[in-house]
Coordinates of C-alpha atoms and ligand atoms in Angstrom, one line a residue:
X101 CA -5.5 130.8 -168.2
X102 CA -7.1 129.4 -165.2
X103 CA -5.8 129.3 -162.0
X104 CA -5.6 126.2 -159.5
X105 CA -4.9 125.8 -156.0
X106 CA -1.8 123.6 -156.0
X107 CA -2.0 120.1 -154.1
X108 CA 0.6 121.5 -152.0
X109 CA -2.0 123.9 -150.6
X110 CA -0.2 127.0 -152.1
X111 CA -2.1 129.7 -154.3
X112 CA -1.2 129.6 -157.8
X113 CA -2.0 133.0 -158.1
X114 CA 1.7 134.2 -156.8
X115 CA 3.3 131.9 -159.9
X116 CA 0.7 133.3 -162.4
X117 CA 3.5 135.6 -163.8
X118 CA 5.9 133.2 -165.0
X119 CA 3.1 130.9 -166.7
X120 CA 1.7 134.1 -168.5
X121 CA 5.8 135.3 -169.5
X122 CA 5.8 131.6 -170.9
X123 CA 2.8 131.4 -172.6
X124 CA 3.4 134.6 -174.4
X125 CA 7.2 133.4 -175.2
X126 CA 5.5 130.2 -176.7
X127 CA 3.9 132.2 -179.0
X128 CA 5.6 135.4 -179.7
X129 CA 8.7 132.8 -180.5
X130 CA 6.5 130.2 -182.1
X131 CA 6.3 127.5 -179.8
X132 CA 2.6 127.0 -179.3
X133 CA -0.1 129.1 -180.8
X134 CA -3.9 128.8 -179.6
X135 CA -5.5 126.6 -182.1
X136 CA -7.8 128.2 -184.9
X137 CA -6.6 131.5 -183.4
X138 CA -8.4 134.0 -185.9
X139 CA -11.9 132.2 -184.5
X140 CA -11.1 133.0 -181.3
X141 CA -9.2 129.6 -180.9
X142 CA -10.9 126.4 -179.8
X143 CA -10.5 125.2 -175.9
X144 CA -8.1 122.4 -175.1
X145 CA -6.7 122.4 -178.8
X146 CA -3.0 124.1 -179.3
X147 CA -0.7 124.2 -182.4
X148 CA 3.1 123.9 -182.0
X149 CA 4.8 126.3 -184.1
X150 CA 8.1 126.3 -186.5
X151 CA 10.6 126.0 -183.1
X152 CA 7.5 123.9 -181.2
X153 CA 7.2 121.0 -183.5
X154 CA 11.3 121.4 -183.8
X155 CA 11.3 120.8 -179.4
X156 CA 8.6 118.2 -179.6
X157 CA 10.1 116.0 -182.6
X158 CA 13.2 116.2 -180.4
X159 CA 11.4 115.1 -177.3
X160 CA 9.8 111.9 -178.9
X161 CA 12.8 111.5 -180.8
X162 CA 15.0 111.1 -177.5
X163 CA 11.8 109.0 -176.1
X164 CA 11.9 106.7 -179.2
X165 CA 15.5 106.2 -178.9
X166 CA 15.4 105.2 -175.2
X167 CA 12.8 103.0 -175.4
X168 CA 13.2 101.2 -178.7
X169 CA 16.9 101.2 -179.1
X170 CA 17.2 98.4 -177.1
X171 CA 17.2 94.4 -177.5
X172 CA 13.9 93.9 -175.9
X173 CA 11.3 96.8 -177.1
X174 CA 9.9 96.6 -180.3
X175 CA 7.8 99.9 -182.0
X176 CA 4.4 100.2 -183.5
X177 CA 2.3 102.9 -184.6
X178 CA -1.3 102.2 -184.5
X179 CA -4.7 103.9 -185.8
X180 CA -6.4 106.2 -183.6
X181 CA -9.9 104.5 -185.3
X182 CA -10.5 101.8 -183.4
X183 CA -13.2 98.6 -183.5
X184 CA -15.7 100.4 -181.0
X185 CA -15.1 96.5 -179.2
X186 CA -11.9 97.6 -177.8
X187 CA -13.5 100.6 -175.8
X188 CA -15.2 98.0 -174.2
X189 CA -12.9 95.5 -173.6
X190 CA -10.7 98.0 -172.0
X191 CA -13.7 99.4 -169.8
X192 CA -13.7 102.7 -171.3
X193 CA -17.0 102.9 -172.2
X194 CA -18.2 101.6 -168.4
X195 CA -15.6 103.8 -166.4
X196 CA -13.7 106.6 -168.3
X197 CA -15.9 109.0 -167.1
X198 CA -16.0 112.4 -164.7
X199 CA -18.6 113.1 -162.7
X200 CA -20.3 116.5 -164.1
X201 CA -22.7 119.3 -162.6
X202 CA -24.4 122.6 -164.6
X203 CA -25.0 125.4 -162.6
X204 CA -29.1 125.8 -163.1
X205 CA -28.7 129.8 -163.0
X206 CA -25.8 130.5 -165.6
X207 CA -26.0 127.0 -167.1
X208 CA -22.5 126.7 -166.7
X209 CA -21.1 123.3 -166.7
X210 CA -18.4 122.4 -164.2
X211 CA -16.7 119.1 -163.3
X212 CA -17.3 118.2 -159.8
X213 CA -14.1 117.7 -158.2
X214 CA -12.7 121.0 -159.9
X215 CA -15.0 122.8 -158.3
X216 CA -13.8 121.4 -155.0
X217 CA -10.3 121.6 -156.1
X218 CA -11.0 125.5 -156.6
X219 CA -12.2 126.1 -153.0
X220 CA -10.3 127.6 -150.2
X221 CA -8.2 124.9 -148.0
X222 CA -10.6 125.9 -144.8
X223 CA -13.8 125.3 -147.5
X224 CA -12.7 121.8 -148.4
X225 CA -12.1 120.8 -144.9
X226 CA -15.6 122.2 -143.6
X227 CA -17.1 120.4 -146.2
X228 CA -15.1 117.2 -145.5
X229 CA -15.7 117.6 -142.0
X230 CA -19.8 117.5 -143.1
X231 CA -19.6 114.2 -144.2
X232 CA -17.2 113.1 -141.2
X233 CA -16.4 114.9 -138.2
X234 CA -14.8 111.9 -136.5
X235 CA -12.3 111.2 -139.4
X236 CA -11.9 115.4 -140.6
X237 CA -11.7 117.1 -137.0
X238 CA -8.1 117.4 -136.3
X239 CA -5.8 118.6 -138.8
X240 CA -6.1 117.5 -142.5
X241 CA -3.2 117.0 -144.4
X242 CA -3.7 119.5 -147.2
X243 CA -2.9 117.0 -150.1
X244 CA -5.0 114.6 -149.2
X245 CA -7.9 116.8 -149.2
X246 CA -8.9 116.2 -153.0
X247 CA -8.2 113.0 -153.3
X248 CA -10.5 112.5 -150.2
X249 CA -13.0 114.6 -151.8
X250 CA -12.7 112.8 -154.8
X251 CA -13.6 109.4 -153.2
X252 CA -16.3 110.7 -150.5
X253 CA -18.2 112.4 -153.6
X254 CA -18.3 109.0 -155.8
X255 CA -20.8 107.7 -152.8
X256 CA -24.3 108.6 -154.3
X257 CA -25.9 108.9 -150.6
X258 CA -23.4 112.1 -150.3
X259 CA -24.0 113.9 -153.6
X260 CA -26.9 116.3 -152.4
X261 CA -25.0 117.5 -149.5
X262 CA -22.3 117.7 -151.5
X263 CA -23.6 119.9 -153.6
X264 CA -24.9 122.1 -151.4
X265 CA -21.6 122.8 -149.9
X266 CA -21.3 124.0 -154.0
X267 CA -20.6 128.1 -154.9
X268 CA -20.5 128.4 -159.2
X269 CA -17.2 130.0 -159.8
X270 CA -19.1 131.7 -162.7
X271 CA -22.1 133.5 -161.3
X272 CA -21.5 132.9 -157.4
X273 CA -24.6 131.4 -156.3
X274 CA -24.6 128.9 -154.0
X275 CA -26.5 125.4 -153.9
X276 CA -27.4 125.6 -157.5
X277 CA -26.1 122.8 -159.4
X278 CA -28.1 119.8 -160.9
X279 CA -27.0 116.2 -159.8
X280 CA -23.8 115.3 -161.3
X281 CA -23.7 112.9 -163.9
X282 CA -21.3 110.7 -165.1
X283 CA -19.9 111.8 -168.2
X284 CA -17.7 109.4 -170.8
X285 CA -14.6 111.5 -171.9
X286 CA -14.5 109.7 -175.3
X287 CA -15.0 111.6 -178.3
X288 CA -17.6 109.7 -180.8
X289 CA -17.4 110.2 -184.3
X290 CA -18.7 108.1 -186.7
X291 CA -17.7 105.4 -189.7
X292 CA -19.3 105.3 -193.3
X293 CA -22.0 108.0 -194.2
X294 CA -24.9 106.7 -192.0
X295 CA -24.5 108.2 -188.5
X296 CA -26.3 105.5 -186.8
X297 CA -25.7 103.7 -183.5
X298 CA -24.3 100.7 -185.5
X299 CA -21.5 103.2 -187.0
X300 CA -19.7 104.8 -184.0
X301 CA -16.4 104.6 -183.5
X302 CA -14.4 106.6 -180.7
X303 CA -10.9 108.8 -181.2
X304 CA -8.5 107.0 -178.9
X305 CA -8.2 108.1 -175.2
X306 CA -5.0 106.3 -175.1
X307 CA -2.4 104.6 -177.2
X308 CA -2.1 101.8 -175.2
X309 CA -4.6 99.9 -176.4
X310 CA -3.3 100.1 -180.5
X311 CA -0.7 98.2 -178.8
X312 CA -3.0 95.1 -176.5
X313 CA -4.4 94.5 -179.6
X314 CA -1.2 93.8 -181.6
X315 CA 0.4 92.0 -179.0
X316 CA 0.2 88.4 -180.7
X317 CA 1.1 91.1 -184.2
X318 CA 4.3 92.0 -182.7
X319 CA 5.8 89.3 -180.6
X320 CA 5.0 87.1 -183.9
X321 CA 6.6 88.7 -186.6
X322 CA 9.5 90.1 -184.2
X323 CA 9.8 86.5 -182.5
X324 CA 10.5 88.4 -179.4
X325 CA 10.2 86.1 -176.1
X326 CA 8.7 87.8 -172.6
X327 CA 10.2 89.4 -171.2
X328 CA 9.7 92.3 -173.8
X329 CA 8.1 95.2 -174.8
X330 CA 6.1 97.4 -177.5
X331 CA 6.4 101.4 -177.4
X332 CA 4.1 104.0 -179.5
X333 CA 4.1 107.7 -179.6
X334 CA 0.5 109.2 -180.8
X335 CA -2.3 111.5 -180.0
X336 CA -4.9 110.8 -177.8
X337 CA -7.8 112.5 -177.2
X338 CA -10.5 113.1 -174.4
X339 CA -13.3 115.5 -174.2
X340 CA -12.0 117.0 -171.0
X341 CA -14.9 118.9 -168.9
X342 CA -12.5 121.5 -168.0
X343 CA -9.2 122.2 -169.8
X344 CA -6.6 124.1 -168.0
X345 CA -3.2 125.3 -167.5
X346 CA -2.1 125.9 -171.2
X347 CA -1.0 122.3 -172.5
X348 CA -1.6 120.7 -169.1
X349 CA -5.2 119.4 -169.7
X350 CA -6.1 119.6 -173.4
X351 CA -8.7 117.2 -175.4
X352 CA -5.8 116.1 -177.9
X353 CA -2.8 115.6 -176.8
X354 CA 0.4 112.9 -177.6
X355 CA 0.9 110.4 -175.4
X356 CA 4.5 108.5 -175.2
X357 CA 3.5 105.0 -174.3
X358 CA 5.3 101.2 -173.6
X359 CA 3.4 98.2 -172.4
X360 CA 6.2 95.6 -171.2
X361 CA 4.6 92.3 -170.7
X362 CA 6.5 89.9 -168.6
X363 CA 5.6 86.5 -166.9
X364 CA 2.9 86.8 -163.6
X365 CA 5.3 86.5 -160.4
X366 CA 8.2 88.6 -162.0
X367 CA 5.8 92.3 -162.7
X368 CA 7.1 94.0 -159.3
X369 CA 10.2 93.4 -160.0
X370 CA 10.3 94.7 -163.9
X371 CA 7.6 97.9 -162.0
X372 CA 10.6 98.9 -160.1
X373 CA 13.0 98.6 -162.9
X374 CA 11.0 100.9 -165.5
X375 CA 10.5 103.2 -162.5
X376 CA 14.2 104.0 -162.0
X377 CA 14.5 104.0 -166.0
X378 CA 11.9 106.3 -166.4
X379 CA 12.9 109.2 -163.6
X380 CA 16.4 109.2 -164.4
X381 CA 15.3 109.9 -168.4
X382 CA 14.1 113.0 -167.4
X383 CA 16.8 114.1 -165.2
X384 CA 19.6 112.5 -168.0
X385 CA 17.6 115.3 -170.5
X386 CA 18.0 118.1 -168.3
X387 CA 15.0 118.0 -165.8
X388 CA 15.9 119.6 -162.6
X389 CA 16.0 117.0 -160.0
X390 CA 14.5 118.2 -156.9
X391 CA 11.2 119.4 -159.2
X392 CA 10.6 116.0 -159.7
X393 CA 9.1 113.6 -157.1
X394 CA 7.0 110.3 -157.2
X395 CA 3.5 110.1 -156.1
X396 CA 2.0 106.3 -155.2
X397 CA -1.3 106.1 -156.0
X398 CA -3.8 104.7 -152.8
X399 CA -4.6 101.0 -152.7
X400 CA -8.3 102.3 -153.1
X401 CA -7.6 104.9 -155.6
X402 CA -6.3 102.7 -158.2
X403 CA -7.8 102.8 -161.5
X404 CA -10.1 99.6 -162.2
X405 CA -7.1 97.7 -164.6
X406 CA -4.3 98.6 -161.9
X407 CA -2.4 96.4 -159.3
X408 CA 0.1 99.4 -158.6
X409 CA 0.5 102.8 -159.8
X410 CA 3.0 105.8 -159.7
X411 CA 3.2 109.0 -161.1
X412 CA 5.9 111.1 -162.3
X413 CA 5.4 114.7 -160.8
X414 CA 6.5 118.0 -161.8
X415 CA 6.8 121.0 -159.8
X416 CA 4.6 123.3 -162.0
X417 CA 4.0 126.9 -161.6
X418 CA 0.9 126.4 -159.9
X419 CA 1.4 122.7 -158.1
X420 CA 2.9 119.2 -158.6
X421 CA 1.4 117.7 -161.9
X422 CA 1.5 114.1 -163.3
X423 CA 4.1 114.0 -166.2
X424 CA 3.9 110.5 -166.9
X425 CA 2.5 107.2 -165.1
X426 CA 4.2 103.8 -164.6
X427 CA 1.3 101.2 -163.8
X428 CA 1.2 97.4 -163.1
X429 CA -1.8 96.8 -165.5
X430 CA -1.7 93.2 -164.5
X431 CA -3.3 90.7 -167.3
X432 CA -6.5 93.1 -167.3
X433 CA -6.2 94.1 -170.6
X434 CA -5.2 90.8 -172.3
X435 CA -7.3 89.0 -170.5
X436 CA -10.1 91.6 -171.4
X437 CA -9.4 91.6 -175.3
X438 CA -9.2 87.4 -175.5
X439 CA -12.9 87.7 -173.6
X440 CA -14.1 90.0 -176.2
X441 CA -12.2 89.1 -179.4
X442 CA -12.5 85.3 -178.5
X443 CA -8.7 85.2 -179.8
X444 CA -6.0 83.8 -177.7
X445 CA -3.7 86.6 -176.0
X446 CA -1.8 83.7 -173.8
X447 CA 2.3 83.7 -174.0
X448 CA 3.6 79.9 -175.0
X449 CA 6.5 79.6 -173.1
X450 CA 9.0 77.3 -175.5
X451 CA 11.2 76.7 -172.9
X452 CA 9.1 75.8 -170.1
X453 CA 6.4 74.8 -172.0
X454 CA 4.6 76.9 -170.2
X455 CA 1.3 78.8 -171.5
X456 CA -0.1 82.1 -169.5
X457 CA -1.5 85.9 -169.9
X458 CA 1.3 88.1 -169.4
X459 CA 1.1 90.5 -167.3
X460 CA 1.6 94.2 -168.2
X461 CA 4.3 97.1 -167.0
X462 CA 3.2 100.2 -168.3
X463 CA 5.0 103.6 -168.8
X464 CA 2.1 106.4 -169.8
X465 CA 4.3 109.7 -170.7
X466 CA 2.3 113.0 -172.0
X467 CA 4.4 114.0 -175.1
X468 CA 2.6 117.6 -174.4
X469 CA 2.8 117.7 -171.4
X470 CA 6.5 117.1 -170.8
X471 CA 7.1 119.7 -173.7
X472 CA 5.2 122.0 -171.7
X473 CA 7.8 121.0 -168.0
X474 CA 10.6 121.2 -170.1
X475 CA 9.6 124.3 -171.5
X476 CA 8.9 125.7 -168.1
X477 CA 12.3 124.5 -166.3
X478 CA 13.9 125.8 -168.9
X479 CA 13.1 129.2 -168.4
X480 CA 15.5 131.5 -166.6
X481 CA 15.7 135.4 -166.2
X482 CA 19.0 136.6 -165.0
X483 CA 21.2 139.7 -164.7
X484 CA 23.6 140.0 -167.9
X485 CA 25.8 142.7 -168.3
X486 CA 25.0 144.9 -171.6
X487 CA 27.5 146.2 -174.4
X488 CA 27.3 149.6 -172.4
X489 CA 28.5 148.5 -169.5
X490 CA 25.1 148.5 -167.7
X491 CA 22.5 145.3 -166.4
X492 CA 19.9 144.0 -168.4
X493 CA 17.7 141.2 -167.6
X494 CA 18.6 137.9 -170.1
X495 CA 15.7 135.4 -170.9
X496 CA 17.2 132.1 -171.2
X497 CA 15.9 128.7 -171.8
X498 CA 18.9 126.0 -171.0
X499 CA 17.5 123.3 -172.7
X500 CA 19.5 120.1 -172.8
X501 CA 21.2 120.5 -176.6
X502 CA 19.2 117.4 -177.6
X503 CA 15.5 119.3 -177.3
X504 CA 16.9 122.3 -178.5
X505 CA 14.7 123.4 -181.8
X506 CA 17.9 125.5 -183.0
X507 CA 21.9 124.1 -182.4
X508 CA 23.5 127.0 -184.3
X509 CA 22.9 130.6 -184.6
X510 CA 25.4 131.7 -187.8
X511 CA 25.8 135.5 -187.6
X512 CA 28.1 138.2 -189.2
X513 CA 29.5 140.8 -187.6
X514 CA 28.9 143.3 -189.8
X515 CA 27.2 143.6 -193.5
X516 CA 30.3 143.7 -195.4
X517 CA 33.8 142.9 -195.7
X518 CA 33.3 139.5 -197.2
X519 CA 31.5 138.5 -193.7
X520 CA 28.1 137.3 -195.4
X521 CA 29.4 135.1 -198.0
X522 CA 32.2 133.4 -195.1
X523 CA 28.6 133.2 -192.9
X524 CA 26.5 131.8 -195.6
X525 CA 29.8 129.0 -196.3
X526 CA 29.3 128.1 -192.3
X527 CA 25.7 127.8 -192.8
X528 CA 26.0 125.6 -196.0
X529 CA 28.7 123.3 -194.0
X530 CA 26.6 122.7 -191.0
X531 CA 22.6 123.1 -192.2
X532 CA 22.5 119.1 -193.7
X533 CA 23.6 118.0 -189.7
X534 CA 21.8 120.4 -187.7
X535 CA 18.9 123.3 -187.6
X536 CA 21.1 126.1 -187.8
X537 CA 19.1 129.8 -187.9
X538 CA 21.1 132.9 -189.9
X539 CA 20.5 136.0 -188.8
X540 CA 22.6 139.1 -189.8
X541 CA 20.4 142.0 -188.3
X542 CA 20.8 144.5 -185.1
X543 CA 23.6 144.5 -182.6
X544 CA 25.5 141.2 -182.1
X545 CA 24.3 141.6 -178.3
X546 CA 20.6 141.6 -179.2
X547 CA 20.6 138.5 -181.8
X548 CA 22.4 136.8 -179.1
X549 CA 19.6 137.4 -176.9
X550 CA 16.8 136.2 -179.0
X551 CA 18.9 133.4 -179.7
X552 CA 18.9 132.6 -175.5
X553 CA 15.6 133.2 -175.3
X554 CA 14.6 130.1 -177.4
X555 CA 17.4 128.0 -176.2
X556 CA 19.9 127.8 -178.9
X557 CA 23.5 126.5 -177.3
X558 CA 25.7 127.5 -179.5
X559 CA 26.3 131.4 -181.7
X560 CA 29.0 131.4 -184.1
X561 CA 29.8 135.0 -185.3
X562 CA 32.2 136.1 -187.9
X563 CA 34.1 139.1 -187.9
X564 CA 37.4 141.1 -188.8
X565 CA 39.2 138.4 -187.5
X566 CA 38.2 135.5 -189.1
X567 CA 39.2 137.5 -192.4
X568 CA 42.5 137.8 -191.3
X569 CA 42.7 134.1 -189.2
X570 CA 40.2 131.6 -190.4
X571 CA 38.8 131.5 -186.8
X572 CA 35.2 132.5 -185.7
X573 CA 33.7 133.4 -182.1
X574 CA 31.3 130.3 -180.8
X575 CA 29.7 131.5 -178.1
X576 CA 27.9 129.2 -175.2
X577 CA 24.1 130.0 -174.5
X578 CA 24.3 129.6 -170.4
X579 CA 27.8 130.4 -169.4
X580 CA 28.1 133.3 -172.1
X581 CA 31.9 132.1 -172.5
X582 CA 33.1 132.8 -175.5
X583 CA 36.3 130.5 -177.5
X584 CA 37.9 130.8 -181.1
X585 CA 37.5 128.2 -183.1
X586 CA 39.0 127.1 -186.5
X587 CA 36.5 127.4 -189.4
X588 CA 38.0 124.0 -190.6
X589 CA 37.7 122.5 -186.9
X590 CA 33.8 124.5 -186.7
X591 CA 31.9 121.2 -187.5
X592 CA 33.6 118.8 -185.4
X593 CA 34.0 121.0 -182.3
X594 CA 30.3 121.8 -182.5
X595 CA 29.4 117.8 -182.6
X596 CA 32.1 117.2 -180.0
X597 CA 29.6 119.8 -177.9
X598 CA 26.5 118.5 -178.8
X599 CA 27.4 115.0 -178.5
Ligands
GAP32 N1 -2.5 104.4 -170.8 C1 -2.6 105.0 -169.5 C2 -3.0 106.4 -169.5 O1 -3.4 107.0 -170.5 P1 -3.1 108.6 -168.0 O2 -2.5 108.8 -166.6 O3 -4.6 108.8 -168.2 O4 -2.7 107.0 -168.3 C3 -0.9 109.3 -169.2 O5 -2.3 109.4 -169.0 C4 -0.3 110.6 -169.4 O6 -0.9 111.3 -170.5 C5 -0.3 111.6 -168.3 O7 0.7 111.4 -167.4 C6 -0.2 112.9 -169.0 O8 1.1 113.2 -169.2 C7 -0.9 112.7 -170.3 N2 -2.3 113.2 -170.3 C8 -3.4 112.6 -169.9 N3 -4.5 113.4 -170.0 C9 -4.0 114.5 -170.6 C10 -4.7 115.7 -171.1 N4 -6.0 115.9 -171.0 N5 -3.9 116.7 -171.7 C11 -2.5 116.5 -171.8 N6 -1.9 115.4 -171.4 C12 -2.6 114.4 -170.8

């Protein structure tokens, strides 16, 4: 796992503990597994496991429901093959690119602003105060200091000094890098059996643009009038230079995208609205609130389609991260796609017989990556009292119910007694509504535990009781309380819960 100095200034290296305890949980529990593991795994790939693809079907599943449940958002799930046209129209082909270095000694290959990221706060401000010691003298305001960097480097006349100012995090030597190049995070494959220039095609670095492209598809057949929206979940991919931070930064990964397109003059208005309806989405599924914070993006800093730009930030183990990004795309990428395609992408107004290019409110959510925050504010060690009257230390995830992979843990008491076959009649009831996980071995104490540790709300044991009373124990994941509950009343009272 590679370690980052957080935008906040901080060292990751004092959270590095809890990211490894989660890591290991993903995969000792079957979350996430490395992907080809028996090869020695492939960077930047991952593969959810049995309760993983459980979490993340629940994730887009409460995404799709937000988005497209409503009167104005329609659905649409595109191919990731695309006419290589499109990466041009949208400008991928010109600008999606990072600017690259190799070490020349241990032909390492590094992108440029990580290797700024990774220096010390005093480094980046010696090396910003190279460039300008009118603007860098006094005190720099440690988050600004990358995206500085960032936009200082992109000037061609600074890129030697720059450089210079360079150690390889590999092999340590200083001043060693070739120039950096600018290199296009699309992944190229190719159509047909002839792998000629003629037959590229790119995997998708976005979903977005399966949806530009269909806009005249959709509002047609829907007959929806603007204001209104089209929402897609699907994987993207991007040959990042560095991967890091488990499922942070990975080459494929699922994005959770809507592009609302509403009439010019109206877009700040419908920004702010799907900026409030976005943030409180992930608190109303359990986010904690004060982990969460909005960062703008600078005037200058925009990216090239973008009249205004915020993120979504989590408070990550090792620094606020981008969870998802709410942009005002304008009438960029219509616009673009008419220019290319030649086909119309203008809006005919029937009422005011008005004809224009819409413009475009975007909301850019990483499927992965808010699997991976949820994951992570889930987590929770606390002090538990044990069956023997002593403390142990309980591993909990409180996921909201919703994202929980498993609702129901089924367990008897005991082996015998008629316990199984009353257990395995609960099971039957509840399995057709809800994942429900049967486990009859060890001490009650230690299935509940494995059952906290990957977030399951609710335990229903049977024992000596319920032979004599038709009631069973349900037991509550985060405040341990435990109520009987009619086996007749079981179903409801656990939808009741749930709901
Ligand atoms: N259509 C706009 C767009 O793609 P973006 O900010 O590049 O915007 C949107 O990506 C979201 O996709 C991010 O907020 C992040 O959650 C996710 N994402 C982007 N690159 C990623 C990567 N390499 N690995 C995992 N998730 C990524």
């Amino acid at each position: 796992m590679e370690v980052v100095i957080s935008k906040n200034g901080k060292s990751a290296g004092a959270h590095d503990k809890l990211m490894e305890k989660i890591v290991s949980l993903a995969k000792r529990r079957g979350f996430v597994f490395q992907s080809s593991e028996i090869y020695g795994g492939l960077n930047g790939c991952w593969d959810y496991g049995p309760l993983g693809v459980e979490m993340l079907n629940n994730l887009k599943l409460q995404w799709w429901k937000e988005m497209t449940y409503r009167n104005n958002v329609e659905g649409v799930d595109a191919s990731i093959l695309m006419h290589p046209k499109v990466w041009e129209a949208s400008g991928h082909v010109e600008n999606f690119t990072d600017p690259m270095v190799d070490c020349r000694q241990c032909k390492g290959r590094f992108r440029l602003d990580t290797l700024f990221d990774e220096l010390s706060i005093k480094r980046k401000k010696e090396v910003l105060r190279s460039f300008d010691e009118a603007k860098y003298a006094g005190q720099l305001k440690d988050e600004v200091v990358l995206a500085d960097f960032i936009h200082v480097s992109s000037d061609p006349a600074n890129a030697t000094s720059i450089l210079n100012a360079l150690t390889c995090p590999t092999c340590g030597n200083r001043s060693t890098f070739t120039e950096a190049r600018r290199f296009n995070l699309m992944f190229k494959t190719f159509v047909g059996p002839v792998e000629d220039s003629s037959a590229v095609v790119f995997l998708r670095p976005e979903t977005a643009q399966g949806i530009f492209v269909n806009f005249q598809n959709v509002q047609s057949s829907s007959r929806q009038k603007i204001p209104f929206g089209v929402a897609q979940i699907g994987k993207a991919f991007r040959n990042e230079i560095n991967t890091k931070n488990f499922l942070f930064r990975t080459r494929e990964f699922e994005q959770m995208e809507m592009q609302f397109f509403v009439k010019p003059g109206s877009d700040d208005q419908w920004f702010e609205y799907w900026r409030a309806e976005r943030m409180n989405w992930f608190v109303r599924l359990g986010m904690k609130k004060e982990k969460l914070q909005w960062h703008r993006h600078e005037p200058e800093k925009l990216a090239h389609y973008a009249k205004d730009a915020y993120d979504i930030e989590y408070l990550f183990p090792f620094g606020w991260g981008e969870i998802e990004g709410i942009h005002n795309r304008t009438d960029y990428d219509l616009s673009r796609h008419e220019e290319f395609s030649s086909k119309g992408m203008r809006y005919f107004d029937e009422e005011t017989k008005e004809k224009y290019t819409p413009y475009v409110i975007e909301t850019s959510a990483g499927a992965s990556r808010s699997f991976m925050a949820y994951l992570i504010d889930a987590y929770h060690e606390e002090e538990a009292p044990t069956a023997e009257g002593g403390v142990e230390t309980r591993v909990v995830m409180k996921l909201h119910p919703a994202l929980a992979p498993t609702k129901v843990a089924i367990f008897p008491l005991v082996n015998r007694d008629g316990m199984p076959e009353l257990s395995k009649n609960i099971e039957t009831d509840l399995r057709p509504s809800y994942r429900v996980f049967y486990d009859d071995s060890g001490a009650v104490g230690r299935r509940y535990r494995r059952q906290d540790e990957v977030g399951t709300p609710f335990c229903v044991t049977v024992d000596s009781q319920t032979l004599q009373d038709d009631t069973v124990t349900v037991r509550e994941r985060d405040s341990m309380q435990q109520e009987r509950v009619g086996v007749g009343g079981l179903k409801r009272y656990i939808s009741d819960k749930l709901a």
